[in-house]
Amino acid sequence: MPAGIIAAEIDGYRRLKAEERARAGQRVALLALCGVDLDVAAGLRGEARAALCRRLEIKIERERLKGAARPWNYDLNRHIALKQALDALRGAP
């Protein structure tokens, strides 16, 4: 195999693994903080999805305020994962 093809496959694999890690972080944050599985949440429609999005917005705002206060238990990764989960819900049909 030519080196260019192998390098492209390696890059593709690394991107896939990075996306999987990000998705896992979203799943854990959403399940731990909201008690909702991301796959179940993606299947919601209408008012149920809007209510979950509002709930996530409130959680994100609480995390933002917690981050501003700088307590020992603030986790930037949790904040990012919640935001990514909200973006995924808004972007999904």
Short mmCIF file of N, CA and C in Angstrom, two decimals:
data_model
loop_
_atom_site.label_atom_id
_atom_site.label_comp_id
_atom_site.label_asym_id
_atom_site.label_seq_id
_atom_site.Cartn_x
_atom_site.Cartn_y
_atom_site.Cartn_z
N MET A 1 0.84 -1.19 0.00
CA MET A 1 0.00 0.00 0.00
C MET A 1 0.88 1.25 0.00
N PRO A 2 0.49 2.24 -0.74
CA PRO A 2 1.24 3.50 -0.72
C PRO A 2 1.12 4.18 0.64
N ALA A 3 2.16 4.91 0.99
CA ALA A 3 2.22 5.57 2.30
C ALA A 3 1.09 6.59 2.47
N GLY A 4 0.69 7.25 1.38
CA GLY A 4 -0.38 8.25 1.46
C GLY A 4 -1.71 7.64 1.87
N ILE A 5 -2.00 6.45 1.38
CA ILE A 5 -3.26 5.78 1.71
C ILE A 5 -3.25 5.37 3.18
N ILE A 6 -2.12 4.84 3.63
CA ILE A 6 -2.02 4.43 5.03
C ILE A 6 -2.16 5.64 5.95
N ALA A 7 -1.51 6.74 5.60
CA ALA A 7 -1.61 7.95 6.42
C ALA A 7 -3.04 8.46 6.47
N ALA A 8 -3.75 8.39 5.35
CA ALA A 8 -5.15 8.82 5.33
C ALA A 8 -6.01 7.92 6.21
N GLU A 9 -5.75 6.62 6.17
CA GLU A 9 -6.51 5.70 7.02
C GLU A 9 -6.22 5.94 8.50
N ILE A 10 -4.97 6.23 8.81
CA ILE A 10 -4.61 6.53 10.20
C ILE A 10 -5.32 7.79 10.67
N ASP A 11 -5.33 8.83 9.85
CA ASP A 11 -6.02 10.07 10.20
C ASP A 11 -7.51 9.84 10.40
N GLY A 12 -8.11 9.06 9.50
CA GLY A 12 -9.53 8.75 9.62
C GLY A 12 -9.84 8.00 10.90
N TYR A 13 -8.99 7.04 11.24
CA TYR A 13 -9.17 6.26 12.46
C TYR A 13 -9.06 7.15 13.69
N ARG A 14 -8.08 8.04 13.70
CA ARG A 14 -7.90 8.96 14.84
C ARG A 14 -9.09 9.89 15.00
N ARG A 15 -9.62 10.39 13.88
CA ARG A 15 -10.80 11.25 13.94
C ARG A 15 -12.00 10.49 14.50
N LEU A 16 -12.18 9.25 14.04
CA LEU A 16 -13.28 8.42 14.51
C LEU A 16 -13.18 8.19 16.02
N LYS A 17 -11.99 7.88 16.49
CA LYS A 17 -11.79 7.64 17.92
C LYS A 17 -12.01 8.91 18.73
N ALA A 18 -11.60 10.05 18.22
CA ALA A 18 -11.83 11.32 18.92
C ALA A 18 -13.32 11.62 19.02
N GLU A 19 -14.06 11.35 17.95
CA GLU A 19 -15.51 11.55 17.97
C GLU A 19 -16.17 10.60 18.96
N GLU A 20 -15.71 9.36 19.02
CA GLU A 20 -16.26 8.39 19.96
C GLU A 20 -16.00 8.82 21.40
N ARG A 21 -14.80 9.34 21.69
CA ARG A 21 -14.49 9.82 23.03
C ARG A 21 -15.38 11.00 23.41
N ALA A 22 -15.58 11.92 22.47
CA ALA A 22 -16.44 13.07 22.74
C ALA A 22 -17.87 12.63 23.00
N ARG A 23 -18.35 11.69 22.21
CA ARG A 23 -19.72 11.18 22.37
C ARG A 23 -19.86 10.47 23.72
N ALA A 24 -18.83 9.73 24.13
CA ALA A 24 -18.87 9.06 25.43
C ALA A 24 -18.94 10.07 26.57
N GLY A 25 -18.20 11.16 26.45
CA GLY A 25 -18.26 12.21 27.46
C GLY A 25 -19.64 12.84 27.54
N GLN A 26 -20.27 13.04 26.40
CA GLN A 26 -21.62 13.59 26.37
C GLN A 26 -22.60 12.63 27.04
N ARG A 27 -22.45 11.34 26.73
CA ARG A 27 -23.34 10.33 27.32
C ARG A 27 -23.23 10.31 28.84
N VAL A 28 -21.99 10.30 29.33
CA VAL A 28 -21.78 10.23 30.78
C VAL A 28 -22.32 11.49 31.45
N ALA A 29 -22.02 12.65 30.90
CA ALA A 29 -22.49 13.89 31.51
C ALA A 29 -24.01 13.96 31.52
N LEU A 30 -24.63 13.59 30.43
CA LEU A 30 -26.09 13.66 30.34
C LEU A 30 -26.74 12.64 31.28
N LEU A 31 -26.18 11.45 31.34
CA LEU A 31 -26.74 10.42 32.21
C LEU A 31 -26.52 10.76 33.68
N ALA A 32 -25.33 11.21 34.02
CA ALA A 32 -25.02 11.50 35.42
C ALA A 32 -25.76 12.73 35.94
N LEU A 33 -25.86 13.76 35.13
CA LEU A 33 -26.45 15.01 35.61
C LEU A 33 -27.95 15.12 35.38
N CYS A 34 -28.44 14.46 34.34
CA CYS A 34 -29.86 14.58 34.01
C CYS A 34 -30.62 13.26 34.10
N GLY A 35 -29.89 12.16 34.19
CA GLY A 35 -30.55 10.86 34.24
C GLY A 35 -31.18 10.46 32.92
N VAL A 36 -30.62 10.95 31.81
CA VAL A 36 -31.19 10.69 30.48
C VAL A 36 -30.12 10.08 29.60
N ASP A 37 -30.48 9.01 28.90
CA ASP A 37 -29.57 8.39 27.93
C ASP A 37 -29.61 9.21 26.65
N LEU A 38 -28.46 9.45 26.05
CA LEU A 38 -28.37 10.29 24.86
C LEU A 38 -29.14 9.69 23.69
N ASP A 39 -29.13 8.36 23.55
CA ASP A 39 -29.88 7.73 22.46
C ASP A 39 -31.38 7.92 22.64
N VAL A 40 -31.84 7.80 23.88
CA VAL A 40 -33.26 8.03 24.16
C VAL A 40 -33.60 9.49 23.90
N ALA A 41 -32.73 10.39 24.33
CA ALA A 41 -32.96 11.82 24.14
C ALA A 41 -33.01 12.18 22.66
N ALA A 42 -32.16 11.53 21.85
CA ALA A 42 -32.16 11.82 20.41
C ALA A 42 -33.45 11.37 19.75
N GLY A 43 -34.14 10.42 20.36
CA GLY A 43 -35.39 9.93 19.81
C GLY A 43 -36.60 10.75 20.21
N LEU A 44 -36.42 11.70 21.12
CA LEU A 44 -37.55 12.53 21.56
C LEU A 44 -37.96 13.50 20.47
N ARG A 45 -39.22 13.85 20.47
CA ARG A 45 -39.76 14.79 19.49
C ARG A 45 -40.61 15.85 20.19
N GLY A 46 -40.78 16.95 19.53
CA GLY A 46 -41.72 17.99 19.96
C GLY A 46 -41.44 18.57 21.32
N GLU A 47 -42.49 18.61 22.14
CA GLU A 47 -42.41 19.26 23.45
C GLU A 47 -41.45 18.54 24.40
N ALA A 48 -41.37 17.22 24.29
CA ALA A 48 -40.45 16.47 25.16
C ALA A 48 -39.00 16.86 24.89
N ARG A 49 -38.66 17.01 23.62
CA ARG A 49 -37.30 17.42 23.26
C ARG A 49 -37.04 18.86 23.71
N ALA A 50 -38.02 19.72 23.52
CA ALA A 50 -37.86 21.12 23.93
C ALA A 50 -37.68 21.22 25.44
N ALA A 51 -38.42 20.41 26.20
CA ALA A 51 -38.29 20.42 27.66
C ALA A 51 -36.91 19.94 28.09
N LEU A 52 -36.40 18.91 27.42
CA LEU A 52 -35.07 18.41 27.74
C LEU A 52 -34.01 19.45 27.40
N CYS A 53 -34.18 20.14 26.28
CA CYS A 53 -33.23 21.20 25.91
C CYS A 53 -33.23 22.32 26.94
N ARG A 54 -34.41 22.70 27.42
CA ARG A 54 -34.49 23.73 28.46
C ARG A 54 -33.80 23.26 29.74
N ARG A 55 -34.01 22.00 30.08
CA ARG A 55 -33.37 21.43 31.26
C ARG A 55 -31.85 21.46 31.13
N LEU A 56 -31.36 21.12 29.95
CA LEU A 56 -29.92 21.16 29.71
C LEU A 56 -29.39 22.59 29.78
N GLU A 57 -30.14 23.54 29.23
CA GLU A 57 -29.72 24.94 29.28
C GLU A 57 -29.57 25.40 30.73
N ILE A 58 -30.49 24.98 31.59
CA ILE A 58 -30.42 25.34 33.01
C ILE A 58 -29.18 24.71 33.65
N LYS A 59 -28.93 23.43 33.34
CA LYS A 59 -27.74 22.75 33.89
C LYS A 59 -26.46 23.45 33.42
N ILE A 60 -26.42 23.84 32.15
CA ILE A 60 -25.23 24.52 31.62
C ILE A 60 -25.04 25.86 32.30
N GLU A 61 -26.12 26.58 32.54
CA GLU A 61 -26.02 27.87 33.22
C GLU A 61 -25.51 27.68 34.65
N ARG A 62 -25.98 26.63 35.33
CA ARG A 62 -25.49 26.34 36.67
C ARG A 62 -24.00 26.03 36.65
N GLU A 63 -23.58 25.26 35.65
CA GLU A 63 -22.15 24.94 35.52
C GLU A 63 -21.34 26.21 35.26
N ARG A 64 -21.89 27.11 34.45
CA ARG A 64 -21.19 28.36 34.15
C ARG A 64 -21.02 29.19 35.43
N LEU A 65 -22.08 29.29 36.20
CA LEU A 65 -22.02 30.04 37.46
C LEU A 65 -21.06 29.38 38.44
N LYS A 66 -21.08 28.05 38.47
CA LYS A 66 -20.16 27.32 39.34
C LYS A 66 -18.71 27.59 38.91
N GLY A 67 -18.47 27.61 37.61
CA GLY A 67 -17.13 27.88 37.11
C GLY A 67 -16.65 29.28 37.46
N ALA A 68 -17.57 30.23 37.45
CA ALA A 68 -17.20 31.61 37.79
C ALA A 68 -16.82 31.72 39.27
N ALA A 69 -17.44 30.89 40.11
CA ALA A 69 -17.14 30.91 41.54
C ALA A 69 -15.88 30.12 41.88
N ARG A 70 -15.41 29.30 40.96
CA ARG A 70 -14.18 28.50 41.10
C ARG A 70 -14.16 27.56 42.30
N PRO A 71 -15.21 26.76 42.51
CA PRO A 71 -15.14 25.79 43.61
C PRO A 71 -14.29 24.58 43.21
N TRP A 72 -13.97 23.77 44.19
CA TRP A 72 -13.11 22.62 43.94
C TRP A 72 -13.77 21.58 43.05
N ASN A 73 -15.11 21.52 43.04
CA ASN A 73 -15.79 20.45 42.31
C ASN A 73 -16.23 20.86 40.90
N TYR A 74 -15.83 22.02 40.42
CA TYR A 74 -16.16 22.42 39.05
C TYR A 74 -15.31 21.63 38.07
N ASP A 75 -15.95 21.15 37.00
CA ASP A 75 -15.24 20.37 35.98
C ASP A 75 -15.55 20.96 34.61
N LEU A 76 -14.56 21.54 33.97
CA LEU A 76 -14.75 22.13 32.65
C LEU A 76 -15.18 21.08 31.63
N ASN A 77 -14.66 19.87 31.75
CA ASN A 77 -15.03 18.81 30.81
C ASN A 77 -16.52 18.47 30.91
N ARG A 78 -17.07 18.50 32.11
CA ARG A 78 -18.50 18.24 32.29
C ARG A 78 -19.31 19.35 31.62
N HIS A 79 -18.86 20.58 31.80
CA HIS A 79 -19.52 21.74 31.18
C HIS A 79 -19.51 21.60 29.66
N ILE A 80 -18.36 21.26 29.10
CA ILE A 80 -18.23 21.10 27.65
C ILE A 80 -19.11 19.95 27.15
N ALA A 81 -19.12 18.83 27.88
CA ALA A 81 -19.92 17.68 27.46
C ALA A 81 -21.41 18.01 27.47
N LEU A 82 -21.87 18.76 28.45
CA LEU A 82 -23.28 19.17 28.47
C LEU A 82 -23.61 20.05 27.27
N LYS A 83 -22.73 20.98 26.96
CA LYS A 83 -22.95 21.86 25.81
C LYS A 83 -22.97 21.06 24.51
N GLN A 84 -22.07 20.11 24.37
CA GLN A 84 -22.04 19.29 23.17
C GLN A 84 -23.29 18.43 23.07
N ALA A 85 -23.78 17.92 24.20
CA ALA A 85 -25.01 17.13 24.19
C ALA A 85 -26.19 17.99 23.77
N LEU A 86 -26.24 19.21 24.27
CA LEU A 86 -27.31 20.14 23.87
C LEU A 86 -27.24 20.44 22.38
N ASP A 87 -26.03 20.71 21.90
CA ASP A 87 -25.86 20.97 20.47
C ASP A 87 -26.28 19.77 19.62
N ALA A 88 -25.95 18.57 20.09
CA ALA A 88 -26.34 17.35 19.36
C ALA A 88 -27.85 17.21 19.32
N LEU A 89 -28.52 17.52 20.42
CA LEU A 89 -29.98 17.43 20.45
C LEU A 89 -30.63 18.47 19.54
N ARG A 90 -30.07 19.64 19.54
CA ARG A 90 -30.63 20.69 18.68
C ARG A 90 -30.36 20.42 17.20
N GLY A 91 -29.24 19.78 16.90
CA GLY A 91 -28.88 19.51 15.52
C GLY A 91 -29.58 18.30 14.95
N ALA A 92 -29.99 17.37 15.81
CA ALA A 92 -30.67 16.16 15.33
C ALA A 92 -32.10 16.51 14.94
N PRO A 93 -32.65 15.84 13.92
CA PRO A 93 -34.02 16.16 13.49
C PRO A 93 -35.07 15.78 14.51
#
